[in-house]
XYZ file of N, CA and C in Angstrom:
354
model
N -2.397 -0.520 9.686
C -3.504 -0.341 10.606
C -4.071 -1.681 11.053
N -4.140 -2.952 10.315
C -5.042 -4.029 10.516
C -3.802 -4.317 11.482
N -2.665 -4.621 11.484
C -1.754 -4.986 12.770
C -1.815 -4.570 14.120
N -2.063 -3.148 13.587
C -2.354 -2.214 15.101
C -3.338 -2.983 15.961
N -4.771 -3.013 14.977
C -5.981 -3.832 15.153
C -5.921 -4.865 15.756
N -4.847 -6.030 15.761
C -4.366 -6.870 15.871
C -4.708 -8.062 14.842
N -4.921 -7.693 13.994
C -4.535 -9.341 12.334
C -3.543 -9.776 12.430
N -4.198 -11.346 12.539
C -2.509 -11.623 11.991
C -2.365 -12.830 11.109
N -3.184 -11.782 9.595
C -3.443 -12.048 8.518
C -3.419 -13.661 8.860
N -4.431 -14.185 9.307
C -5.134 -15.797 8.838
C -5.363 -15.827 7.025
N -5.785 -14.836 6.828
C -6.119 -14.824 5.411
C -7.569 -15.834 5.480
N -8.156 -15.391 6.420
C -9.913 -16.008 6.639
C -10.695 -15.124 6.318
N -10.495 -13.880 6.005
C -11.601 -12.911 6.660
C -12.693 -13.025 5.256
N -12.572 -13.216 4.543
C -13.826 -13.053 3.751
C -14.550 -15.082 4.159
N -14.226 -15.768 5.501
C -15.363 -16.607 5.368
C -15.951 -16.165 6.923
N -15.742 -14.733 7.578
C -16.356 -14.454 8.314
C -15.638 -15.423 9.648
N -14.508 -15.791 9.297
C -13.973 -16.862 10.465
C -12.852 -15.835 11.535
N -12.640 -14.850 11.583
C -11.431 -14.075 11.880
C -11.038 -14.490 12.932
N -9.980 -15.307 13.148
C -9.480 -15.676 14.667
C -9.616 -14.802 15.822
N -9.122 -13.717 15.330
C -9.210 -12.221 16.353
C -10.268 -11.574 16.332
N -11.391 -11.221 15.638
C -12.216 -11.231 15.891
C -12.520 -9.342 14.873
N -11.431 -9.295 14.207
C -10.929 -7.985 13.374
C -11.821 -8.016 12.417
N -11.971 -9.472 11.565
C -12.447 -9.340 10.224
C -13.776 -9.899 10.540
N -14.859 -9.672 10.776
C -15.872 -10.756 10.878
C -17.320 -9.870 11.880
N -18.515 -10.016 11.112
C -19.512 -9.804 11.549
C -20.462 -10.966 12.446
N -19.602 -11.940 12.769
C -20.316 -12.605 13.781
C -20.207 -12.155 15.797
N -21.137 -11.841 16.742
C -20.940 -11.522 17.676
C -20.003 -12.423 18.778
N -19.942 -13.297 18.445
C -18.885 -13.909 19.437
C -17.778 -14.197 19.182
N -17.391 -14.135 17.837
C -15.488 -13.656 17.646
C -15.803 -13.035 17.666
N -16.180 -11.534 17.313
C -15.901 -10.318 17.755
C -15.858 -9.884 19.143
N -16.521 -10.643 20.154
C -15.760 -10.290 21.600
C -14.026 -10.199 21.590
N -13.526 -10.910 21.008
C -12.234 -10.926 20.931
C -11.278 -9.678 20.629
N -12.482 -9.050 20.312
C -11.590 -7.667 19.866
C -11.660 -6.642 21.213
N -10.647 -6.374 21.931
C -10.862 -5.050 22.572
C -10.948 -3.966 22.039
N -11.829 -3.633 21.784
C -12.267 -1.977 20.742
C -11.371 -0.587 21.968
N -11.624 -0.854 22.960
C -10.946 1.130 23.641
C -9.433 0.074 23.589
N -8.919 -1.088 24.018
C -7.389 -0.989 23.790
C -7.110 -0.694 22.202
N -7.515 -1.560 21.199
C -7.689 -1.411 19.732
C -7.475 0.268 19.302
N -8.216 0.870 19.919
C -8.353 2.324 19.478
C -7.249 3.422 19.665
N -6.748 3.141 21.251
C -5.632 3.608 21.785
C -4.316 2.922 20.914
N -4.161 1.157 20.364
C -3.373 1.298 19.508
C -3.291 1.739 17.901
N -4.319 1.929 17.755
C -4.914 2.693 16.195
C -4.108 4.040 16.118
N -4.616 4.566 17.386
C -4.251 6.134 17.086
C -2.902 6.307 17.520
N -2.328 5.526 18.320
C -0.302 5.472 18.366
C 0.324 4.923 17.102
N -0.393 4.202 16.340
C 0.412 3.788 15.405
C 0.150 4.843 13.944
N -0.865 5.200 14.020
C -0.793 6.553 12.953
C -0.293 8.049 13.290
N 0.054 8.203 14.641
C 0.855 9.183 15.163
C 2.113 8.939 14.851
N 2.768 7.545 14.984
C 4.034 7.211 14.691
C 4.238 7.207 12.913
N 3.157 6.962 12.564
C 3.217 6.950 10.831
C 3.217 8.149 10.142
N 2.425 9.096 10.884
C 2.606 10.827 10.030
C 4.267 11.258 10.685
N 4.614 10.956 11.491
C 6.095 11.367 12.154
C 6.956 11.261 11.386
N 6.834 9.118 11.249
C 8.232 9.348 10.374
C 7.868 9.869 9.193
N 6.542 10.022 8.180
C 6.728 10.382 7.405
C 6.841 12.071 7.005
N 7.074 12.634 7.891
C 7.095 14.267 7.921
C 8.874 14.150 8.370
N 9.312 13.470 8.794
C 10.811 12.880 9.007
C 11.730 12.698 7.600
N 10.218 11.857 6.895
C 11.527 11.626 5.538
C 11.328 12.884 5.040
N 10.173 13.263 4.575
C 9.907 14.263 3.861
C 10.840 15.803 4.177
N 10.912 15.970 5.658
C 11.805 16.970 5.813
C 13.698 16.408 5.358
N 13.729 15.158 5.256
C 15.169 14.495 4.610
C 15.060 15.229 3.070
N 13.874 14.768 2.729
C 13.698 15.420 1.278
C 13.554 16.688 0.645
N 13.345 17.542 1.751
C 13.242 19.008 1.584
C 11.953 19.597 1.467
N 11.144 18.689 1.891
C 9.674 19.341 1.386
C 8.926 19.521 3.082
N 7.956 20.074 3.136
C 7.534 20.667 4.540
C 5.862 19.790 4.472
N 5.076 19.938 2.724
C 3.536 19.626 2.599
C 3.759 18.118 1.865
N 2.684 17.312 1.974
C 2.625 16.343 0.985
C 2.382 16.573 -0.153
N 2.131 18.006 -0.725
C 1.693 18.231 -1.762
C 2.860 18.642 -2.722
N 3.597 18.790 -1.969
C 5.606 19.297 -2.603
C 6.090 18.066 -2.782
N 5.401 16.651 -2.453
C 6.176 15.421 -3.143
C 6.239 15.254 -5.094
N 7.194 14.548 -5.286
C 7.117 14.151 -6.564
C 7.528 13.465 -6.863
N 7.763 12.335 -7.983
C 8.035 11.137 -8.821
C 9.953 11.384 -8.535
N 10.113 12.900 -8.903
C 11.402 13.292 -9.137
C 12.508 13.336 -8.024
N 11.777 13.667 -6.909
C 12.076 13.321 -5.289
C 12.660 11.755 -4.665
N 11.713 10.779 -5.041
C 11.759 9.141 -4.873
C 12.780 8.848 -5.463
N 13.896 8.067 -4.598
C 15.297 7.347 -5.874
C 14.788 6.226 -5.388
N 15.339 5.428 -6.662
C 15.229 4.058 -6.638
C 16.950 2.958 -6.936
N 17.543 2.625 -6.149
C 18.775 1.780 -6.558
C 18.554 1.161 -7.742
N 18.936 0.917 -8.605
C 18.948 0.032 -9.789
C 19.748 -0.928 -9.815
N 21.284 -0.915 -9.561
C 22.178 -1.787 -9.961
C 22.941 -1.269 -8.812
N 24.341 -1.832 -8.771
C 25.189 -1.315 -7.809
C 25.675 0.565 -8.628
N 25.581 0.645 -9.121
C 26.369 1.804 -9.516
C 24.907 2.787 -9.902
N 24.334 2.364 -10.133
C 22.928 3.481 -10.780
C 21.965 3.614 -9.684
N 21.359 5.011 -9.839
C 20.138 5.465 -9.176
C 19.460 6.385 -9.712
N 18.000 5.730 -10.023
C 17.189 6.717 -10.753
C 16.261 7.186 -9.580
N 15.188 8.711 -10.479
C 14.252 8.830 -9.944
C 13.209 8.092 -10.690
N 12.214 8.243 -9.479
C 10.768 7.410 -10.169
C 10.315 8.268 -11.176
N 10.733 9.343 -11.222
C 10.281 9.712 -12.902
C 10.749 9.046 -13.843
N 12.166 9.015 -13.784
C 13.037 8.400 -14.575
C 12.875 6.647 -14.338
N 12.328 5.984 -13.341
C 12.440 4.900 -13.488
C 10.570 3.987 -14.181
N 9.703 4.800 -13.988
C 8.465 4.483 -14.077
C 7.807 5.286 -15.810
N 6.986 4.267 -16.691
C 6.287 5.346 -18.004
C 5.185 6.217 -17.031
N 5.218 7.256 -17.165
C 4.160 7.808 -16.198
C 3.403 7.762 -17.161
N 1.588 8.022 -17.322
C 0.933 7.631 -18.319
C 0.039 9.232 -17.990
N -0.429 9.739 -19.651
C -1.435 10.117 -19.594
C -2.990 10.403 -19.111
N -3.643 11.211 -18.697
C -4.979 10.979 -18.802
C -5.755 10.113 -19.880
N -6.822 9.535 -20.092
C -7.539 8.641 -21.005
C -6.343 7.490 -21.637
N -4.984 7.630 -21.388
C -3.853 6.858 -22.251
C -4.888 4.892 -22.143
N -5.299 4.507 -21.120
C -5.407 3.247 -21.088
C -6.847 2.840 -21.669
N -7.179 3.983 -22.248
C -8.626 3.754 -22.966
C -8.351 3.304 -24.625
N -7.556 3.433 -24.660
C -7.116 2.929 -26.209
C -6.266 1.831 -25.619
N -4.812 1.746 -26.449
C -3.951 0.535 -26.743
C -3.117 0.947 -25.263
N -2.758 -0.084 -25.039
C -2.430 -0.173 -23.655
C -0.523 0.532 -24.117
N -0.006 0.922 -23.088
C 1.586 1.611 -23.631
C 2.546 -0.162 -23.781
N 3.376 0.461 -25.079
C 4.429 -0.604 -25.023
C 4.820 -1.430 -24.125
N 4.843 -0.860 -23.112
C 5.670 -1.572 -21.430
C 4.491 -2.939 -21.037
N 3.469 -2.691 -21.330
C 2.228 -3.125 -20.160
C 1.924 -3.881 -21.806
N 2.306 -3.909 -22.420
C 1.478 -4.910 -23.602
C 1.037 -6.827 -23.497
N 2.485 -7.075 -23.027
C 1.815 -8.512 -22.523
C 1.260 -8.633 -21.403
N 1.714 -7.713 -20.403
C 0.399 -8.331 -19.296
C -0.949 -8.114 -19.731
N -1.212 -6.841 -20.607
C -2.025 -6.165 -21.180
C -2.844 -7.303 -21.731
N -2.470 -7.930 -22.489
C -3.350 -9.316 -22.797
C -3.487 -10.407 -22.234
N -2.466 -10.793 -21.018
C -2.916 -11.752 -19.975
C -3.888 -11.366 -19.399
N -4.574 -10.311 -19.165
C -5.621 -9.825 -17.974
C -6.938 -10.566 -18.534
N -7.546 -11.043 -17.256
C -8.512 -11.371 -17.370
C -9.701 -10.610 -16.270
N -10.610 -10.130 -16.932
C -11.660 -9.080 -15.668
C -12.471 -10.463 -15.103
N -12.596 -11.763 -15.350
C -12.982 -12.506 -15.003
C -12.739 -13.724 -13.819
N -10.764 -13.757 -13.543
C -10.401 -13.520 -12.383
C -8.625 -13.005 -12.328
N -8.750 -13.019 -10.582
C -7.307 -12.512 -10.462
C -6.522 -13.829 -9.715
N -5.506 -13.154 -10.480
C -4.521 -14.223 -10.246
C -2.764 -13.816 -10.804
C-alpha cells in the first residue's frame, strides 16, 4: 500500500522529513501528495491484491480465507524436499511463551532485549 501511496522508502519518516510527502505531518511536504490520484491508486492496487489472492487460493482449493491452513503452504527445502508449514514451522501453544521459551527460540530467546531492536 505505502508504494501505491507513492514511498519510496527514504527511510525518513519518523523525522517528519518524507520526500513525498506520505510520511509526515508537516503542511508543505504534504502538498506533494496527490490524495484523489493517491486514492484511485490505493484502491487498484488492493483490487489487484484480493484477485491474485482468490487466484492462488482457488490453485489451492479453497473458495474462503478461512479454509486456509499451515497444511496448504509448501515450502521448498532442498532440491528434492517439500514441506508444509505445518511440517516446516513449531506451531506454539496458547500461554506456551509465558513460561520457558520452546527449544527452537532458546538462544534468540536470551539475546532479546525489550530495551532495543536490533
Amino acid at each position: 500500500m505505502m508504494f501505491a501511496v507513492g514511498c519510496i522508502q527514504s527511510q525518513r519518516c519518523h523525522t517528519n522529513k518524507c520526500p513525498v510527502g506520505v510520511a509526515t505531518q508537516d503542511p508543505r511536504r504534504g502538498r506533494a501528495l496527490d490524495v484523489g490520484d493517491k486514492t484511485e491508486r490505493v484502491r487498484r492496487y488492493q483490487e489487484a491484491t484480493v484477485a491474485s489472492a482468490m487466484r492462488i487460493m482457488a490453485a489451492m482449493g479453497v473458495s474462503d480465507p478461512a479454509e486456509l491452513s499451515p497444511r496448504l503452504l509448501r515450502r521448498r527445502v532442498d532440491a528434492r524436499t517439500v514441506l508444509s508449514y505445518a511440517e516446516w514451522y513449531d506451531w506454539l501453544s496458547p500461554g506456551e511463551l509465558l513460561g520457558e521459551p520452546p527449544k527452537g527460540w532458546a538462544e534468540e530467546w536470551a539475546a532479546a532485549d525489550p530495551d532495543r531492536f536490533s
